[in-house]
CSV table of C-alpha atoms and ligand atoms in Angstrom, one decimal:
chain,number,residue,atom,x,y,z
A,1,MET,CA,-9.3,23.1,-6.3
A,2,GLN,CA,-6.2,22.4,-8.3
A,3,ASN,CA,-6.2,21.4,-12.0
A,4,PHE,CA,-5.8,17.7,-12.2
A,5,THR,CA,-5.9,14.7,-14.7
A,6,PHE,CA,-7.6,11.5,-13.6
A,7,VAL,CA,-6.9,8.3,-15.5
A,8,ASN,CA,-7.3,4.7,-14.1
A,9,PRO,CA,-7.3,2.0,-16.8
A,10,THR,CA,-7.5,-1.1,-14.5
A,11,LYS,CA,-10.6,-3.2,-14.9
A,12,ILE,CA,-12.1,-4.3,-11.4
A,13,ILE,CA,-14.1,-7.5,-11.2
A,14,PHE,CA,-15.6,-7.4,-7.6
A,15,GLY,CA,-17.6,-10.0,-5.7
A,16,LYS,CA,-18.1,-13.6,-4.8
A,17,ALA,CA,-16.3,-16.2,-7.1
A,18,VAL,CA,-14.9,-13.6,-9.5
A,19,VAL,CA,-11.2,-14.9,-9.4
A,20,ALA,CA,-12.0,-17.6,-12.2
A,21,GLU,CA,-12.7,-14.7,-14.5
A,22,LEU,CA,-9.0,-13.9,-14.8
A,23,GLY,CA,-8.7,-17.1,-16.8
A,24,PRO,CA,-10.3,-15.7,-20.1
A,25,ALA,CA,-9.0,-12.4,-19.3
A,26,ALA,CA,-5.3,-13.4,-19.2
A,27,ALA,CA,-5.8,-15.7,-22.1
A,28,ALA,CA,-6.7,-12.7,-24.2
A,29,ALA,CA,-3.3,-11.1,-23.5
A,30,GLY,CA,-0.9,-14.1,-23.5
A,31,LYS,CA,-0.1,-17.9,-23.8
A,32,LYS,CA,2.4,-18.3,-21.1
A,33,ALA,CA,1.9,-16.9,-17.6
A,34,LEU,CA,4.5,-16.3,-14.8
A,35,PHE,CA,2.3,-17.0,-11.9
A,36,VAL,CA,3.5,-15.0,-8.7
A,37,TYR,CA,2.4,-15.6,-5.3
A,38,GLY,CA,3.7,-15.6,-1.6
A,39,GLY,CA,4.2,-18.2,1.1
A,40,GLY,CA,1.2,-20.3,0.5
A,41,SER,CA,-1.9,-18.5,1.8
A,42,ILE,CA,-3.4,-18.9,-1.7
A,43,LYS,CA,-3.1,-22.6,-1.4
A,44,LYS,CA,-4.9,-22.6,2.0
A,45,ASN,CA,-7.8,-20.4,0.9
A,46,GLY,CA,-8.2,-22.1,-2.5
A,47,VAL,CA,-7.3,-19.2,-4.8
A,48,HIS,CA,-4.3,-21.1,-6.1
A,49,ASP,CA,-6.4,-24.0,-7.4
A,50,VAL,CA,-9.2,-21.9,-8.8
A,51,LEU,CA,-6.7,-19.5,-10.7
A,52,THR,CA,-4.4,-22.1,-11.9
A,53,GLY,CA,-7.6,-24.2,-13.1
A,54,ALA,CA,-9.2,-21.2,-14.8
A,55,LEU,CA,-5.8,-20.3,-16.7
A,56,ARG,CA,-5.2,-23.9,-17.9
A,57,GLU,CA,-9.0,-24.2,-19.0
A,58,ASN,CA,-8.4,-21.2,-21.2
A,59,GLY,CA,-5.2,-22.7,-22.8
A,60,VAL,CA,-2.7,-20.5,-20.5
A,61,GLU,CA,0.5,-22.4,-19.6
A,62,ILE,CA,1.6,-21.7,-16.1
A,63,VAL,CA,5.2,-21.1,-14.7
A,64,GLU,CA,5.1,-20.8,-11.0
A,65,HIS,CA,7.1,-18.0,-9.0
A,66,PRO,CA,6.2,-18.6,-5.4
A,67,GLY,CA,7.8,-17.5,-2.2
A,68,VAL,CA,7.4,-13.7,-2.6
A,69,LYS,CA,8.1,-12.5,1.1
A,70,PRO,CA,6.2,-9.6,2.8
A,71,ASN,CA,8.3,-6.6,2.0
A,72,PRO,CA,9.4,-8.1,-1.3
A,73,VAL,CA,13.2,-8.1,-1.9
A,74,LEU,CA,15.2,-7.3,-5.0
A,75,SER,CA,16.9,-10.6,-5.1
A,76,HIS,CA,13.6,-12.3,-5.7
A,77,VAL,CA,12.4,-10.0,-8.1
A,78,LYS,CA,15.4,-10.7,-10.3
A,79,ALA,CA,15.0,-14.4,-9.9
A,80,GLY,CA,11.5,-14.0,-11.3
A,81,ILE,CA,12.6,-11.8,-14.2
A,82,GLY,CA,15.1,-14.6,-15.0
A,83,LYS,CA,12.5,-17.1,-14.9
A,84,ALA,CA,10.0,-15.3,-16.9
A,85,ARG,CA,12.7,-14.6,-19.5
A,86,SER,CA,14.0,-18.3,-19.9
A,87,ALA,CA,10.4,-19.7,-19.9
A,88,GLY,CA,9.3,-17.0,-22.5
A,89,CYS,CA,6.3,-15.8,-20.3
A,90,ASP,CA,4.2,-13.3,-22.0
A,91,VAL,CA,1.9,-12.5,-19.3
A,92,VAL,CA,2.2,-12.1,-15.5
A,93,VAL,CA,-0.7,-13.3,-13.0
A,94,ALA,CA,-0.3,-12.3,-9.3
A,95,ALA,CA,-2.4,-13.7,-6.4
A,96,GLY,CA,-2.0,-12.3,-2.8
A,97,GLY,CA,-1.4,-9.1,-1.0
A,98,GLY,CA,0.5,-5.9,-2.0
A,99,SER,CA,3.9,-7.5,-1.7
A,100,VAL,CA,3.0,-10.1,-4.2
A,101,ILE,CA,1.4,-7.7,-6.7
A,102,ASP,CA,4.4,-5.3,-6.3
A,103,GLU,CA,6.8,-8.0,-6.9
A,104,ALA,CA,4.7,-9.1,-10.1
A,105,LYS,CA,4.6,-5.4,-11.4
A,106,SER,CA,8.6,-5.2,-11.0
A,107,ILE,CA,9.0,-8.5,-12.7
A,108,ALA,CA,6.6,-7.5,-15.5
A,109,ALA,CA,8.7,-4.2,-16.0
A,110,GLY,CA,12.0,-5.8,-15.5
A,111,VAL,CA,11.4,-8.5,-18.2
A,112,LYS,CA,11.0,-5.8,-20.6
A,113,TYR,CA,14.2,-3.8,-19.6
A,114,GLY,CA,17.8,-4.5,-20.7
A,115,GLY,CA,19.4,-2.9,-17.7
A,116,ASP,CA,19.1,-3.5,-13.9
A,117,VAL,CA,15.3,-3.5,-12.8
A,118,TRP,CA,16.6,-1.3,-9.6
A,119,ASP,CA,17.2,1.5,-12.1
A,120,PHE,CA,13.4,2.2,-11.9
A,121,PHE,CA,13.5,2.4,-8.2
A,122,CYS,CA,16.3,4.9,-7.9
A,123,GLY,CA,15.4,7.1,-10.7
A,124,LYS,CA,17.9,6.1,-13.2
A,125,ALA,CA,15.4,4.7,-15.7
A,126,GLU,CA,11.7,5.3,-16.6
A,127,ILE,CA,9.3,2.3,-17.0
A,128,ARG,CA,8.1,2.5,-20.6
A,129,GLU,CA,6.7,-0.9,-21.0
A,130,ALA,CA,5.7,-4.1,-19.0
A,131,LEU,CA,4.3,-7.4,-19.6
A,132,PRO,CA,0.3,-7.4,-19.1
A,133,LEU,CA,-0.4,-7.8,-15.4
A,134,PHE,CA,-3.6,-9.8,-14.0
A,135,THR,CA,-4.1,-9.9,-10.2
A,136,ALA,CA,-6.3,-11.5,-7.6
A,137,LEU,CA,-6.0,-9.5,-4.4
A,138,THR,CA,-6.6,-11.3,-1.1
A,139,LEU,CA,-5.5,-8.4,1.3
A,140,PRO,CA,-7.2,-5.1,1.3
A,141,ALA,CA,-4.5,-2.6,2.1
A,142,THR,CA,-2.0,-1.1,-0.4
A,143,GLY,CA,-4.2,-0.3,-3.5
A,144,SER,CA,-1.5,-1.9,-5.6
A,145,GLU,CA,-4.3,-3.9,-7.5
A,146,MET,CA,-5.5,-0.6,-9.1
A,147,ASN,CA,-2.6,1.8,-9.1
A,148,SER,CA,0.7,2.2,-11.1
A,149,GLY,CA,3.3,1.9,-8.3
A,150,CYS,CA,5.2,-0.9,-6.7
A,151,VAL,CA,7.6,-1.0,-3.7
A,152,VAL,CA,10.6,-3.3,-3.3
A,153,THR,CA,13.4,-3.5,-0.7
A,154,ASN,CA,17.0,-3.5,-1.9
A,155,GLU,CA,18.2,-5.9,0.8
A,156,ALA,CA,21.9,-5.3,0.2
A,157,THR,CA,21.5,-1.5,0.9
A,158,ALA,CA,18.5,-1.5,3.1
A,159,GLN,CA,16.6,0.8,0.7
A,160,LYS,CA,12.8,0.5,0.5
A,161,PHE,CA,12.1,2.5,-2.7
A,162,SER,CA,9.2,2.8,-5.1
A,163,ALA,CA,8.9,2.7,-9.0
A,164,HIS,CA,6.0,4.2,-11.0
A,165,GLY,CA,4.8,4.0,-14.5
A,166,ALA,CA,1.5,3.8,-16.4
A,167,ALA,CA,2.6,0.6,-17.9
A,168,LEU,CA,2.3,-1.0,-14.4
A,169,PHE,CA,-1.5,-0.5,-14.0
A,170,PRO,CA,-2.9,-4.1,-13.9
A,171,ARG,CA,-5.1,-4.8,-16.9
A,172,VAL,CA,-7.7,-6.7,-14.8
A,173,SER,CA,-7.9,-7.2,-10.9
A,174,ALA,CA,-10.4,-9.5,-9.3
A,175,LEU,CA,-11.5,-8.7,-5.9
A,176,ASP,CA,-13.3,-11.4,-4.1
A,177,PRO,CA,-14.0,-10.4,-0.5
A,178,GLU,CA,-14.4,-14.1,0.5
A,179,THR,CA,-10.6,-14.7,-0.2
A,180,THR,CA,-10.0,-12.2,2.8
A,181,LEU,CA,-11.9,-14.4,5.3
A,182,THR,CA,-8.7,-16.3,6.0
A,183,LEU,CA,-6.6,-13.0,7.1
A,184,PRO,CA,-5.0,-13.3,10.4
A,185,ARG,CA,-6.1,-10.5,12.8
A,186,ALA,CA,-2.7,-8.8,12.4
A,187,GLN,CA,-3.4,-8.3,8.8
A,188,VAL,CA,-6.6,-7.0,9.0
A,189,ALA,CA,-5.2,-4.2,11.5
A,190,ASN,CA,-2.1,-3.7,8.9
A,191,GLY,CA,-4.7,-3.3,6.1
A,192,ALA,CA,-6.9,-0.8,8.0
A,193,VAL,CA,-3.9,1.3,8.9
A,194,ASP,CA,-2.3,1.4,5.5
A,195,SER,CA,-5.8,2.4,4.0
A,196,ILE,CA,-6.2,5.3,6.2
A,197,ALA,CA,-2.6,6.3,5.8
A,198,HIS,CA,-3.3,6.5,2.0
A,199,ILE,CA,-6.0,8.9,2.3
A,200,ILE,CA,-4.6,11.2,5.0
A,201,GLU,CA,-1.3,12.1,3.3
A,202,GLY,CA,-2.9,14.1,0.6
A,203,TYR,CA,-5.7,15.5,3.0
A,204,PHE,CA,-3.2,16.7,5.5
A,205,THR,CA,-0.3,18.1,3.1
A,206,THR,CA,-2.2,19.6,0.4
A,207,THR,CA,-1.6,23.4,0.0
A,208,ASP,CA,-4.9,23.8,-1.4
A,209,ARG,CA,-7.6,23.3,1.3
A,210,ASP,CA,-10.7,24.1,-0.9
A,211,ALA,CA,-10.9,20.8,-2.8
A,212,GLY,CA,-14.3,20.1,-1.0
A,213,VAL,CA,-15.5,17.0,-3.0
A,214,THR,CA,-12.1,15.4,-2.4
A,215,ASP,CA,-12.2,16.1,1.2
A,216,GLU,CA,-15.7,14.5,1.4
A,217,ILE,CA,-14.4,11.3,-0.4
A,218,VAL,CA,-11.6,11.0,2.2
A,219,HIS,CA,-14.0,11.4,5.1
A,220,ALA,CA,-16.3,8.7,3.6
A,221,LEU,CA,-13.5,6.3,2.8
A,222,ALA,CA,-12.1,6.8,6.4
A,223,ARG,CA,-15.5,6.3,7.9
A,224,SER,CA,-15.9,3.2,5.9
A,225,VAL,CA,-12.5,1.6,6.8
A,226,VAL,CA,-13.0,2.4,10.5
A,227,ALA,CA,-16.6,1.0,10.6
A,228,SER,CA,-15.7,-2.0,8.5
A,229,THR,CA,-12.7,-2.9,10.5
A,230,LEU,CA,-14.6,-2.7,13.7
A,231,ARG,CA,-17.1,-5.1,12.3
A,232,ILE,CA,-14.5,-7.5,11.1
A,233,LEU,CA,-12.9,-7.5,14.5
A,234,LYS,CA,-16.0,-8.4,16.1
A,235,ASP,CA,-17.1,-11.0,13.5
A,236,PRO,CA,-14.5,-12.1,11.0
A,237,SER,CA,-17.2,-14.0,8.9
A,238,ASP,CA,-19.1,-10.7,8.2
A,239,TYR,CA,-19.1,-10.6,4.3
A,240,GLY,CA,-20.6,-7.2,4.1
A,241,ALA,CA,-17.8,-5.7,6.1
A,242,ARG,CA,-15.1,-7.5,4.2
A,243,ALA,CA,-16.6,-6.4,1.0
A,244,SER,CA,-16.9,-2.8,2.1
A,245,MET,CA,-13.2,-2.7,3.5
A,246,MET,CA,-11.9,-4.3,0.3
A,247,TRP,CA,-13.4,-1.7,-2.1
A,248,SER,CA,-12.4,1.0,0.5
A,249,ALA,CA,-8.8,-0.1,0.4
A,250,THR,CA,-8.8,-0.1,-3.3
A,251,LEU,CA,-10.2,3.4,-3.9
A,252,ALA,CA,-7.8,4.7,-1.1
A,253,LEU,CA,-4.8,4.6,-3.4
A,254,ASN,CA,-6.3,4.6,-7.0
A,255,GLY,CA,-5.9,8.4,-7.6
A,256,LEU,CA,-9.4,9.4,-6.7
A,257,PRO,CA,-8.8,10.7,-3.1
A,258,THR,CA,-6.2,13.2,-4.0
A,259,CYS,CA,-7.7,14.9,-7.2
A,260,GLY,CA,-7.5,18.7,-6.9
A,261,TYR,CA,-5.0,18.7,-4.0
A,262,GLY,CA,-1.9,20.6,-4.5
A,263,GLY,CA,1.8,20.3,-3.3
A,264,MET,CA,0.9,17.1,-1.4
A,265,ASN,CA,3.5,14.6,-0.4
A,266,PHE,CA,3.7,11.1,1.2
A,267,ILE,CA,5.8,12.0,4.2
A,268,ASN,CA,4.4,9.2,6.5
A,269,HIS,CA,5.2,6.7,4.0
A,270,ALA,CA,8.8,8.0,3.4
A,271,ILE,CA,9.4,7.6,7.2
A,272,GLU,CA,7.7,4.3,7.5
A,273,HIS,CA,9.5,2.8,4.7
A,274,ALA,CA,12.7,3.4,6.7
A,275,LEU,CA,11.2,1.3,9.6
A,276,SER,CA,10.2,-1.7,7.3
A,277,ALA,CA,13.6,-1.5,5.5
A,278,ILE,CA,15.6,-1.7,8.7
A,279,TYR,CA,13.4,-3.8,10.9
A,280,ASP,CA,11.3,-5.8,8.4
A,281,ILE,CA,8.1,-4.8,10.1
A,282,ALA,CA,4.8,-4.8,8.4
A,283,HIS,CA,4.2,-1.6,6.5
A,284,GLY,CA,0.7,-1.1,8.3
A,285,ALA,CA,2.4,-1.4,11.8
A,286,GLY,CA,5.2,1.0,10.9
A,287,LEU,CA,2.6,3.6,9.8
A,288,ALA,CA,0.5,3.1,13.1
A,289,ILE,CA,3.6,4.3,14.9
A,290,VAL,CA,4.6,7.1,12.3
A,291,MET,CA,1.1,8.6,12.0
A,292,PRO,CA,0.4,9.9,15.5
A,293,ALA,CA,3.9,11.3,15.8
A,294,TRP,CA,3.5,13.0,12.5
A,295,PHE,CA,0.1,14.4,13.4
A,296,ARG,CA,1.8,16.1,16.5
A,297,TYR,CA,4.3,17.6,14.3
A,298,HIS,CA,1.5,18.7,11.9
A,299,LEU,CA,-0.4,20.3,14.6
A,300,GLU,CA,2.8,22.3,15.8
A,301,THR,CA,3.8,23.3,12.3
A,302,SER,CA,0.5,23.8,10.4
A,303,GLY,CA,-2.1,24.4,13.1
A,304,PRO,CA,-5.4,22.5,14.1
A,305,ALA,CA,-7.6,23.2,11.0
A,306,ARG,CA,-7.2,19.9,9.1
A,307,LEU,CA,-7.3,17.8,12.2
A,308,ASP,CA,-10.3,19.6,13.5
A,309,LYS,CA,-12.1,19.0,10.1
A,310,PHE,CA,-11.0,15.5,9.7
A,311,GLY,CA,-11.9,14.6,13.3
A,312,ALA,CA,-15.5,16.0,13.3
A,313,ALA,CA,-16.2,14.2,10.1
A,314,VAL,CA,-14.7,10.8,10.8
A,315,PHE,CA,-14.4,10.3,14.6
A,316,GLY,CA,-17.0,13.0,16.0
A,317,THR,CA,-14.2,14.6,17.8
A,318,LYS,CA,-14.1,18.2,19.0
A,319,ASP,CA,-10.4,19.3,18.6
A,320,ALA,CA,-7.2,18.4,17.1
A,321,GLU,CA,-5.8,16.7,20.2
A,322,GLY,CA,-9.0,14.6,20.4
A,323,THR,CA,-8.7,13.6,16.8
A,324,ILE,CA,-4.9,12.5,17.3
A,325,LYS,CA,-6.1,10.5,20.3
A,326,ALA,CA,-9.0,9.0,18.2
A,327,PHE,CA,-6.5,7.8,15.5
A,328,GLU,CA,-4.3,6.2,18.1
A,329,ASP,CA,-7.4,4.5,20.0
A,330,PHE,CA,-8.5,3.1,16.6
A,331,PHE,CA,-5.0,1.9,15.6
A,332,ARG,CA,-4.7,0.2,19.2
A,333,LYS,CA,-8.3,-1.2,18.9
A,334,ALA,CA,-7.3,-2.9,15.7
A,335,GLY,CA,-4.1,-4.5,17.3
A,336,ALA,CA,-1.4,-2.1,15.8
A,337,PRO,CA,1.6,-0.7,17.8
A,338,VAL,CA,1.6,3.1,18.2
A,339,ARG,CA,5.0,3.6,19.6
A,340,LEU,CA,8.5,2.7,18.7
A,341,SER,CA,8.8,0.7,21.9
A,342,GLU,CA,5.7,-1.4,21.2
A,343,ALA,CA,7.4,-2.7,17.9
A,344,LYS,CA,10.7,-3.2,20.1
A,345,ILE,CA,12.5,-0.4,18.2
A,346,PRO,CA,14.9,1.4,20.5
A,347,ALA,CA,14.7,5.2,20.7
A,348,ALA,CA,18.5,5.4,20.3
A,349,ASP,CA,17.9,4.2,16.6
A,350,ILE,CA,16.0,7.5,15.7
A,351,PRO,CA,19.1,9.0,14.0
A,352,LYS,CA,19.6,5.9,11.9
A,353,ILE,CA,16.0,5.6,11.0
A,354,ALA,CA,15.8,9.3,9.8
A,355,ALA,CA,19.0,9.0,7.9
A,356,ASN,CA,17.5,6.1,6.0
A,357,ALA,CA,14.3,8.1,5.4
A,358,MET,CA,16.2,10.8,3.9
A,359,GLY,CA,16.9,8.5,0.9
A,360,LEU,CA,13.3,8.5,-0.1
A,361,ILE,CA,12.5,11.9,1.1
A,362,ARG,CA,15.0,13.2,-1.4
A,363,MET,CA,13.8,10.6,-4.2
A,364,TRP,CA,10.3,12.0,-3.7
A,365,GLY,CA,11.5,15.6,-3.9
A,366,MET,CA,10.3,16.7,-0.4
A,367,LYS,CA,11.7,19.6,1.5
A,368,HIS,CA,12.4,17.9,4.8
A,369,GLU,CA,15.9,17.7,6.5
A,370,GLN,CA,17.0,15.0,8.9
A,371,PRO,CA,16.7,17.0,12.2
A,372,GLU,CA,13.0,17.4,11.4
A,373,ILE,CA,12.5,13.7,10.8
A,374,GLU,CA,14.2,13.1,14.2
A,375,ARG,CA,11.9,15.6,15.8
A,376,ILE,CA,8.9,13.7,14.3
A,377,LEU,CA,10.3,10.3,15.4
A,378,SER,CA,10.9,11.6,18.8
A,379,ASN,CA,7.2,12.0,19.2
A,380,ALA,CA,6.9,8.0,18.7
A,381,ARG,CA,9.0,7.0,21.7
B,401,NZQ,O1,2.7,-14.8,1.5
B,401,NZQ,P1,1.3,-15.2,2.0
B,401,NZQ,O2,1.4,-16.7,2.4
B,401,NZQ,O3,0.5,-15.0,0.7
B,401,NZQ,O4,0.7,-14.6,3.2
B,401,NZQ,C1,0.7,-13.2,3.2
B,401,NZQ,C2,1.7,-12.4,4.0
B,401,NZQ,O5,2.3,-13.3,5.0
B,401,NZQ,C3,-0.6,-12.8,4.1
B,401,NZQ,N1,-1.9,-12.9,3.4
B,401,NZQ,C4,-2.3,-12.4,2.2
B,401,NZQ,N2,-3.5,-12.5,2.0
B,401,NZQ,C5,-4.0,-13.4,2.7
B,401,NZQ,C6,-2.8,-13.8,3.8
B,401,NZQ,N3,-3.1,-14.6,4.8
B,401,NZQ,C7,-4.2,-15.2,5.0
B,401,NZQ,N4,-5.2,-15.0,4.1
B,401,NZQ,C8,-5.1,-14.2,3.2
B,401,NZQ,N5,-6.3,-13.9,2.3
B,401,NZQ,O6,-0.5,-11.7,4.6
B,401,NZQ,C9,1.0,-11.4,4.8
B,401,NZQ,C10,1.3,-10.0,4.3
B,401,NZQ,O7,1.1,-9.9,3.0
B,401,NZQ,P2,1.5,-8.5,2.2
B,401,NZQ,O8,1.4,-8.7,0.7
B,401,NZQ,O9,3.1,-8.3,2.6
B,401,NZQ,O10,0.7,-7.3,2.8
B,401,NZQ,P3,0.3,-6.0,2.2
B,401,NZQ,O11,-0.9,-6.3,1.3
B,401,NZQ,O12,0.0,-5.2,3.4
B,401,NZQ,O13,1.5,-5.4,1.3
B,401,NZQ,C11,2.5,-4.8,1.9
B,401,NZQ,C12,3.6,-4.3,1.0
B,401,NZQ,O14,3.1,-3.3,0.1
B,401,NZQ,C13,3.8,-2.2,0.0
B,401,NZQ,C14,4.4,-2.3,1.4
B,401,NZQ,O15,5.4,-1.2,1.6
B,401,NZQ,C15,4.7,-3.5,1.6
B,401,NZQ,O16,6.0,-3.9,0.9
B,401,NZQ,N6,3.1,-1.0,-0.5
B,401,NZQ,C16,2.6,-1.0,-1.8
B,401,NZQ,C17,1.9,0.1,-2.3
B,401,NZQ,C18,1.6,0.2,-3.7
B,401,NZQ,N7,2.1,-0.8,-4.6
B,401,NZQ,O17,0.9,1.1,-3.9
B,401,NZQ,C19,1.5,1.3,-1.4
B,401,NZQ,C20,1.7,1.1,0.1
B,401,NZQ,O18,1.8,2.3,0.7
B,401,NZQ,C21,2.8,0.1,0.5
B,401,NZQ,O19,3.9,0.7,0.5
B,402,ZN,ZN1,0.9,2.4,2.5
């Protein structure tokens, strides 16, 4: 077990009807909120009315910044920064999925920065401060509601990069599982795959395989994601399953499931971000294609030990091949594509995808070269 520091300052309010509690919380931090949301799902499920009502009741003025698209883009982030500055917003409130929260984080940091906000994403500047951020999560998947990262696509260069900084941790996130009842089935699948991806990256790439407690946290979260997802697919109105899924997804990327691991990296994410940057597919769908291909590469290069251990604990499988098949079966059952062809991505594009992935691989300091990435992707044909 490696030395580690674990800090997570985000306050989580979890359960039925908790979104309104963001009103007094945000009022304690500012007087005028930039209210960031997406294409309208929060108007259909009532979160928009509840949240704007709670903010106004607590004396917070609202400047709306709607229209965040899945896989949020830099131009829309910049528009939000301009809006927040000209209106004098002193707090940011976000309601929606990871894309909305990530854009809100980028705006919160960008407002406080004199240069180009993209500097944070390409390593030219560090995030030192940000407007205080409050979030209402409606899609369990990314963990953005309780972490200090955000992902944005520069649509001019087709780079999907991430920025990080302690100032980006939301002050308070409200997680009401009932707000997820309106999720389309495809988003249930994307969320399940992404949550699994967050816990397997550290587990499989750690150079220290003797962090027993963290391995057990990973196993438990994976079992919970699989079991909750299967229950949700069977009965979308199952509150217990929605609640378990929501908390599992948050815990999957809040720092807890990697404590004590060493030398780990996010290789599946680096490759996936190339897919969603180029083809604008959902992050979860891209991961369902990349992970089984990467597991085959992992088996060839690192042996069966981790696949054996994970599979036995999570799927009840007997060997590494069985574990890879169990992952694929689960992704398929959830409704995600597991081959490039199933997402209509031609195998001839593999060199282009690998070249794009190299941008993030270098940015994140990984030791992979393009031929290796092409080899991994060729397992996904
Ligand atoms: O835009 P609206 O109308 O809100 O609809 C959204 C969107 O179309 C819809 N949706 C969300 N909640 C809903 C709902 N529809 C009905 N009922 C609800 N309750 O779902 C669609 C997808 O939303 P999106 O926010 O894009 O999905 P997700 O949460 O999966 O976020 C994906 C983004 O987060 C990034 C991904 O790369 C991608 O850009 N990630 C962020 C991370 C982080 N900040 O830590 C880590 C992840 O690895 C990931 O990279
Ligand atoms: Zn992810």
